[in-house]
mmCIF file of C-alpha atoms in Angstrom:
data_model
loop_
_atom_site.group_PDB
_atom_site.id
_atom_site.type_symbol
_atom_site.label_atom_id
_atom_site.label_comp_id
_atom_site.label_asym_id
_atom_site.label_seq_id
_atom_site.Cartn_x
_atom_site.Cartn_y
_atom_site.Cartn_z
ATOM 1 C CA UNK E 1 3.350 38.701 15.931
ATOM 2 C CA UNK E 2 3.309 36.517 19.053
ATOM 3 C CA UNK E 3 -0.036 36.376 20.880
ATOM 4 C CA UNK E 4 1.138 36.454 24.498
ATOM 5 C CA UNK E 5 -2.369 35.762 25.809
ATOM 6 C CA UNK E 6 -2.405 32.466 23.944
ATOM 7 C CA UNK E 7 1.251 31.728 24.654
ATOM 8 C CA UNK E 8 0.681 31.973 28.413
ATOM 9 C CA UNK E 9 -2.754 30.338 28.450
ATOM 10 C CA UNK E 10 -1.643 26.780 29.168
ATOM 11 C CA UNK E 11 -0.989 27.051 32.900
ATOM 12 C CA UNK E 12 -4.709 26.898 33.618
ATOM 13 C CA UNK E 13 -4.761 23.397 32.115
ATOM 14 C CA UNK E 14 -1.283 22.244 33.142
ATOM 15 C CA UNK E 15 -2.285 18.861 34.627
ATOM 16 C CA UNK E 16 -4.445 17.993 31.622
ATOM 17 C CA UNK E 17 -1.720 19.185 29.251
ATOM 18 C CA UNK E 18 0.775 16.871 30.906
ATOM 19 C CA UNK E 19 -1.635 13.926 30.827
ATOM 20 C CA UNK E 20 -2.999 14.169 27.303
ATOM 21 C CA UNK E 21 -0.309 15.784 25.145
ATOM 22 C CA UNK E 22 1.787 13.179 23.309
ATOM 23 C CA UNK E 23 5.350 12.308 24.221
ATOM 24 C CA UNK E 24 8.201 12.634 21.723
ATOM 25 C CA UNK E 25 9.569 9.461 20.116
ATOM 26 C CA UNK E 26 13.016 8.473 21.300
ATOM 27 C CA UNK E 27 14.359 8.398 17.740
ATOM 28 C CA UNK E 28 13.330 12.046 17.252
ATOM 29 C CA UNK E 29 15.080 13.145 20.443
ATOM 30 C CA UNK E 30 18.254 11.265 19.572
ATOM 31 C CA UNK E 31 18.270 12.830 16.108
ATOM 32 C CA UNK E 32 17.630 16.303 17.537
ATOM 33 C CA UNK E 33 20.660 15.923 19.793
ATOM 34 C CA UNK E 34 22.834 14.462 17.047
ATOM 35 C CA UNK E 35 22.894 11.266 19.172
ATOM 36 C CA UNK E 36 25.937 12.513 21.152
ATOM 37 C CA UNK E 37 28.376 9.861 22.281
ATOM 38 C CA UNK E 38 30.485 9.800 25.406
ATOM 39 C CA UNK E 39 29.559 11.908 28.439
ATOM 40 C CA UNK E 40 25.978 13.102 28.878
ATOM 41 C CA UNK E 41 25.090 16.294 27.020
ATOM 42 C CA UNK E 42 24.066 19.471 28.842
ATOM 43 C CA UNK E 43 20.643 20.280 27.401
ATOM 44 C CA UNK E 44 18.438 23.323 27.927
ATOM 45 C CA UNK E 45 14.741 22.629 27.369
ATOM 46 C CA UNK E 46 13.456 26.069 26.413
ATOM 47 C CA UNK E 47 9.733 26.706 26.857
ATOM 48 C CA UNK E 48 9.675 23.428 28.746
ATOM 49 C CA UNK E 49 5.974 23.458 29.626
ATOM 50 C CA UNK E 50 5.104 20.572 31.926
ATOM 51 C CA UNK E 51 8.317 18.706 31.183
ATOM 52 C CA UNK E 52 7.218 16.179 28.559
ATOM 53 C CA UNK E 53 10.367 16.763 26.508
ATOM 54 C CA UNK E 54 12.546 17.174 29.616
ATOM 55 C CA UNK E 55 11.586 13.700 30.845
ATOM 56 C CA UNK E 56 12.238 12.192 27.422
ATOM 57 C CA UNK E 57 15.758 13.623 27.317
ATOM 58 C CA UNK E 58 16.469 12.679 30.943
ATOM 59 C CA UNK E 59 15.525 9.091 30.064
ATOM 60 C CA UNK E 60 18.336 9.104 27.480
ATOM 61 C CA UNK E 61 20.836 9.862 30.232
ATOM 62 C CA UNK E 62 21.451 13.552 29.593
ATOM 63 C CA UNK E 63 21.493 16.520 31.972
ATOM 64 C CA UNK E 64 18.509 18.824 31.393
ATOM 65 C CA UNK E 65 17.782 22.359 32.597
ATOM 66 C CA UNK E 66 14.136 23.236 31.863
ATOM 67 C CA UNK E 67 13.217 26.907 31.419
ATOM 68 C CA UNK E 68 9.559 27.997 31.377
ATOM 69 C CA UNK E 69 7.793 31.372 31.787
ATOM 70 C CA UNK E 70 4.392 30.116 33.015
ATOM 71 C CA UNK E 71 4.299 29.431 36.788
ATOM 72 C CA UNK E 72 1.448 26.923 36.456
ATOM 73 C CA UNK E 73 3.401 24.895 33.918
ATOM 74 C CA UNK E 74 6.571 25.078 36.041
ATOM 75 C CA UNK E 75 4.681 23.768 39.061
ATOM 76 C CA UNK E 76 3.350 20.819 37.061
ATOM 77 C CA UNK E 77 6.832 20.111 35.639
ATOM 78 C CA UNK E 78 8.363 20.095 39.111
ATOM 79 C CA UNK E 79 5.618 17.799 40.442
ATOM 80 C CA UNK E 80 5.905 15.342 37.551
ATOM 81 C CA UNK E 81 9.704 15.324 37.256
ATOM 82 C CA UNK E 82 11.390 14.271 40.508
ATOM 83 C CA UNK E 83 14.763 15.878 41.132
ATOM 84 C CA UNK E 84 14.197 18.635 38.572
ATOM 85 C CA UNK E 85 13.301 22.269 39.193
ATOM 86 C CA UNK E 86 12.328 24.454 36.247
ATOM 87 C CA UNK E 87 13.861 27.907 35.970
ATOM 88 C CA UNK E 88 11.645 30.940 35.437
ATOM 89 C CA UNK E 89 12.655 32.480 32.129
ATOM 90 C CA UNK E 90 11.730 32.977 28.521
ATOM 91 C CA UNK E 91 13.346 32.232 25.174
ATOM 92 C CA UNK E 92 14.383 35.872 25.003
ATOM 93 C CA UNK E 93 15.872 35.989 28.541
ATOM 94 C CA UNK E 94 17.359 32.783 29.958
ATOM 95 C CA UNK E 95 18.917 32.927 33.451
ATOM 96 C CA UNK E 96 21.998 30.865 32.511
ATOM 97 C CA UNK E 97 25.597 31.834 31.633
ATOM 98 C CA UNK E 98 27.126 31.996 28.165
ATOM 99 C CA UNK E 99 28.146 28.701 26.559
ATOM 100 C CA UNK E 100 26.306 26.651 29.159
ATOM 101 C CA UNK E 101 24.645 24.162 26.784
ATOM 102 C CA UNK E 102 25.649 21.465 24.329
ATOM 103 C CA UNK E 103 22.099 21.596 22.965
ATOM 104 C CA UNK E 104 18.976 23.721 23.242
ATOM 105 C CA UNK E 105 15.745 21.875 22.487
ATOM 106 C CA UNK E 106 12.267 23.343 22.196
ATOM 107 C CA UNK E 107 9.188 21.139 22.346
ATOM 108 C CA UNK E 108 5.996 22.556 20.878
ATOM 109 C CA UNK E 109 6.911 26.166 21.739
ATOM 110 C CA UNK E 110 9.188 27.731 19.106
ATOM 111 C CA UNK E 111 6.263 29.344 17.271
ATOM 112 C CA UNK E 112 5.577 31.429 20.393
ATOM 113 C CA UNK E 113 9.080 32.972 20.448
ATOM 114 C CA UNK E 114 10.133 36.454 19.396
ATOM 115 C CA UNK E 115 12.448 34.663 17.021
ATOM 116 C CA UNK E 116 15.130 37.281 16.326
ATOM 117 C CA UNK E 117 15.687 37.937 20.036
ATOM 118 C CA UNK E 118 15.420 34.244 20.865
ATOM 119 C CA UNK E 119 18.010 33.270 18.254
ATOM 120 C CA UNK E 120 20.519 35.665 19.801
ATOM 121 C CA UNK E 121 19.832 34.284 23.266
ATOM 122 C CA UNK E 122 20.057 30.647 22.133
ATOM 123 C CA UNK E 123 23.353 31.357 20.344
ATOM 124 C CA UNK E 124 24.640 32.880 23.591
ATOM 125 C CA UNK E 125 23.705 29.769 25.554
ATOM 126 C CA UNK E 126 25.270 27.273 23.136
ATOM 127 C CA UNK E 127 28.913 26.309 22.939
ATOM 128 C CA UNK E 128 30.384 26.586 19.416
ATOM 129 C CA UNK E 129 29.107 23.637 17.388
ATOM 130 C CA UNK E 130 26.219 23.095 19.796
ATOM 131 C CA UNK E 131 22.812 22.085 18.497
ATOM 132 C CA UNK E 132 19.545 24.013 18.408
ATOM 133 C CA UNK E 133 16.469 21.930 17.615
ATOM 134 C CA UNK E 134 12.797 22.892 17.854
ATOM 135 C CA UNK E 135 10.484 19.866 17.805
ATOM 136 C CA UNK E 136 6.766 19.561 17.024
ATOM 137 C CA UNK E 137 4.350 16.687 17.417
ATOM 138 C CA UNK E 138 1.999 17.379 14.501
ATOM 139 C CA UNK E 139 -1.084 15.372 13.625
ATOM 140 C CA UNK E 140 -0.730 13.229 10.511
ATOM 141 C CA UNK E 141 -3.358 14.886 8.330
ATOM 142 C CA UNK E 142 -2.710 12.441 5.508
ATOM 143 C CA UNK E 143 -5.327 10.443 7.447
ATOM 144 C CA UNK E 144 -8.788 11.706 6.536
ATOM 145 C CA UNK E 145 -10.422 11.843 9.958
ATOM 146 C CA UNK E 146 -7.332 13.523 11.440
ATOM 147 C CA UNK E 147 -7.534 16.290 8.841
ATOM 148 C CA UNK E 148 -11.214 16.742 9.729
ATOM 149 C CA UNK E 149 -10.303 16.902 13.434
ATOM 150 C CA UNK E 150 -7.870 19.719 12.677
ATOM 151 C CA UNK E 151 -10.466 21.632 10.677
ATOM 152 C CA UNK E 152 -13.121 21.391 13.393
ATOM 153 C CA UNK E 153 -10.771 22.346 16.229
ATOM 154 C CA UNK E 154 -8.926 25.119 14.324
ATOM 155 C CA UNK E 155 -5.563 23.355 14.556
ATOM 156 C CA UNK E 156 -2.862 24.603 12.218
ATOM 157 C CA UNK E 157 0.393 22.898 13.211
ATOM 158 C CA UNK E 158 0.705 20.234 10.531
ATOM 159 C CA UNK E 159 4.089 18.992 9.355
ATOM 160 C CA UNK E 160 4.071 20.831 6.031
ATOM 161 C CA UNK E 161 3.315 24.171 7.674
ATOM 162 C CA UNK E 162 6.194 23.777 10.117
ATOM 163 C CA UNK E 163 8.792 22.944 7.464
ATOM 164 C CA UNK E 164 7.659 25.711 5.113
ATOM 165 C CA UNK E 165 7.386 28.418 7.765
ATOM 166 C CA UNK E 166 10.892 28.387 9.243
ATOM 167 C CA UNK E 167 13.708 28.836 6.730
ATOM 168 C CA UNK E 168 16.644 29.589 9.032
ATOM 169 C CA UNK E 169 17.649 30.440 12.596
ATOM 170 C CA UNK E 170 19.680 33.530 11.783
ATOM 171 C CA UNK E 171 23.349 34.225 11.059
ATOM 172 C CA UNK E 172 24.722 32.453 14.144
ATOM 173 C CA UNK E 173 23.486 29.074 12.887
ATOM 174 C CA UNK E 174 24.280 26.721 10.040
ATOM 175 C CA UNK E 175 21.510 25.704 7.601
ATOM 176 C CA UNK E 176 18.562 23.804 9.003
ATOM 177 C CA UNK E 177 18.296 20.025 8.660
ATOM 178 C CA UNK E 178 14.828 18.442 8.815
ATOM 179 C CA UNK E 179 13.926 15.128 10.434
ATOM 180 C CA UNK E 180 10.476 13.472 10.493
ATOM 181 C CA UNK E 181 9.380 10.568 12.677
ATOM 182 C CA UNK E 182 6.002 8.787 12.672
ATOM 183 C CA UNK E 183 4.313 7.509 15.814
ATOM 184 C CA UNK E 184 0.844 7.056 17.290
ATOM 185 C CA UNK E 185 -0.880 7.513 20.609
ATOM 186 C CA UNK E 186 -3.890 5.528 21.821
ATOM 187 C CA UNK E 187 -6.795 7.580 23.163
ATOM 188 C CA UNK E 188 -10.413 7.088 24.095
ATOM 189 C CA UNK E 189 -12.942 9.429 22.458
ATOM 190 C CA UNK E 190 -13.131 11.336 25.752
ATOM 191 C CA UNK E 191 -9.341 11.609 25.751
ATOM 192 C CA UNK E 192 -9.465 13.196 22.289
ATOM 193 C CA UNK E 193 -11.825 15.849 23.637
ATOM 194 C CA UNK E 194 -9.581 16.368 26.672
ATOM 195 C CA UNK E 195 -6.564 16.754 24.380
ATOM 196 C CA UNK E 196 -8.297 19.480 22.385
ATOM 197 C CA UNK E 197 -9.178 21.285 25.629
ATOM 198 C CA UNK E 198 -5.428 21.810 26.199
ATOM 199 C CA UNK E 199 -5.058 23.835 22.979
ATOM 200 C CA UNK E 200 -4.595 27.609 23.112
ATOM 201 C CA UNK E 201 -7.588 28.197 20.805
ATOM 202 C CA UNK E 202 -9.825 26.380 23.285
ATOM 203 C CA UNK E 203 -8.286 27.923 26.399
ATOM 204 C CA UNK E 204 -8.692 31.481 25.117
ATOM 205 C CA UNK E 205 -11.916 30.951 23.161
ATOM 206 C CA UNK E 206 -15.427 32.071 23.993
ATOM 207 C CA UNK E 207 -17.996 29.684 25.453
ATOM 208 C CA UNK E 208 -19.802 29.775 22.110
ATOM 209 C CA UNK E 209 -16.656 28.791 20.210
ATOM 210 C CA UNK E 210 -15.878 26.001 22.664
ATOM 211 C CA UNK E 211 -19.391 24.583 22.405
ATOM 212 C CA UNK E 212 -19.239 24.671 18.612
ATOM 213 C CA UNK E 213 -15.913 22.844 18.562
ATOM 214 C CA UNK E 214 -17.072 20.225 21.048
ATOM 215 C CA UNK E 215 -20.289 19.535 19.099
ATOM 216 C CA UNK E 216 -18.300 19.080 15.918
ATOM 217 C CA UNK E 217 -15.792 16.759 17.569
ATOM 218 C CA UNK E 218 -18.467 14.604 19.203
ATOM 219 C CA UNK E 219 -20.187 14.244 15.838
ATOM 220 C CA UNK E 220 -16.892 13.278 14.171
ATOM 221 C CA UNK E 221 -16.066 10.708 16.856
ATOM 222 C CA UNK E 222 -19.482 9.070 16.737
ATOM 223 C CA UNK E 223 -20.233 9.134 12.998
ATOM 224 C CA UNK E 224 -16.981 8.878 11.035
ATOM 225 C CA UNK E 225 -16.646 5.315 9.675
ATOM 226 C CA UNK E 226 -13.094 4.986 11.021
ATOM 227 C CA UNK E 227 -14.171 6.032 14.527
ATOM 228 C CA UNK E 228 -17.826 5.161 15.166
ATOM 229 C CA UNK E 229 -18.293 2.600 17.936
ATOM 230 C CA UNK E 230 -14.608 2.469 18.803
ATOM 231 C CA UNK E 231 -13.599 2.376 22.469
ATOM 232 C CA UNK E 232 -10.137 3.663 21.561
ATOM 233 C CA UNK E 233 -8.615 5.370 18.533
ATOM 234 C CA UNK E 234 -5.043 5.544 17.255
ATOM 235 C CA UNK E 235 -4.123 9.192 16.697
ATOM 236 C CA UNK E 236 -1.173 9.312 14.272
ATOM 237 C CA UNK E 237 1.526 11.945 14.585
ATOM 238 C CA UNK E 238 4.422 13.156 12.476
ATOM 239 C CA UNK E 239 7.139 14.506 14.750
ATOM 240 C CA UNK E 240 9.090 17.220 12.924
ATOM 241 C CA UNK E 241 12.561 18.272 14.076
ATOM 242 C CA UNK E 242 14.414 21.293 12.713
ATOM 243 C CA UNK E 243 18.097 21.010 13.649
ATOM 244 C CA UNK E 244 20.984 23.433 13.166
ATOM 245 C CA UNK E 245 24.501 23.779 14.597
ATOM 246 C CA UNK E 246 25.811 26.985 16.107
ATOM 247 C CA UNK E 247 28.565 28.416 13.949
#
């Protein structure tokens, strides 16, 4: 069941979310879109947040309509993305006409959807043969200290979990294809803490839980042999894309 309190918790930290959450590698976005040739694709960014994915797709030359339910996130998206205004809407109710999109992308938000209702709505939005692709930046927990970071901060979105959890997008879609793309982001130790403070567990947690997480993270950052004394750290990610065509 979707926890709507957590799903709509990010607006309170919208500026920090936009600053510290990682971008999506260009190769992952091109693969998600099927690298369309010719005229720019019409793309709906569903659950667009602060526009991190929207800006990545715009940079590839496509037309993007971002849709986001949280007013704080929409305001940050509009401020950070000149010439773009996010629509108020959810994955289950998108204020756009039928067949309006060549592709619907979802960055870091599909797990919050009421999936059965969302699949029907996404199928309505897509032209026949259009592409639906949720995307996740997941930490690369094959690296020891990254796995420990996830344990301390109660983070569960690793690449294996994503691929195993979602088997299909319903009868309107062809079978799912999976793409994985490695990349890294450079952060200071304070940036790592700021990144964790944009997570739903932190934003909805008690003061006691937050203090416990922060103590554990500070200890990890100052004592782990791969991190101690470092002014910056390379946080590795595995970007996972699940892609399917509308029948």
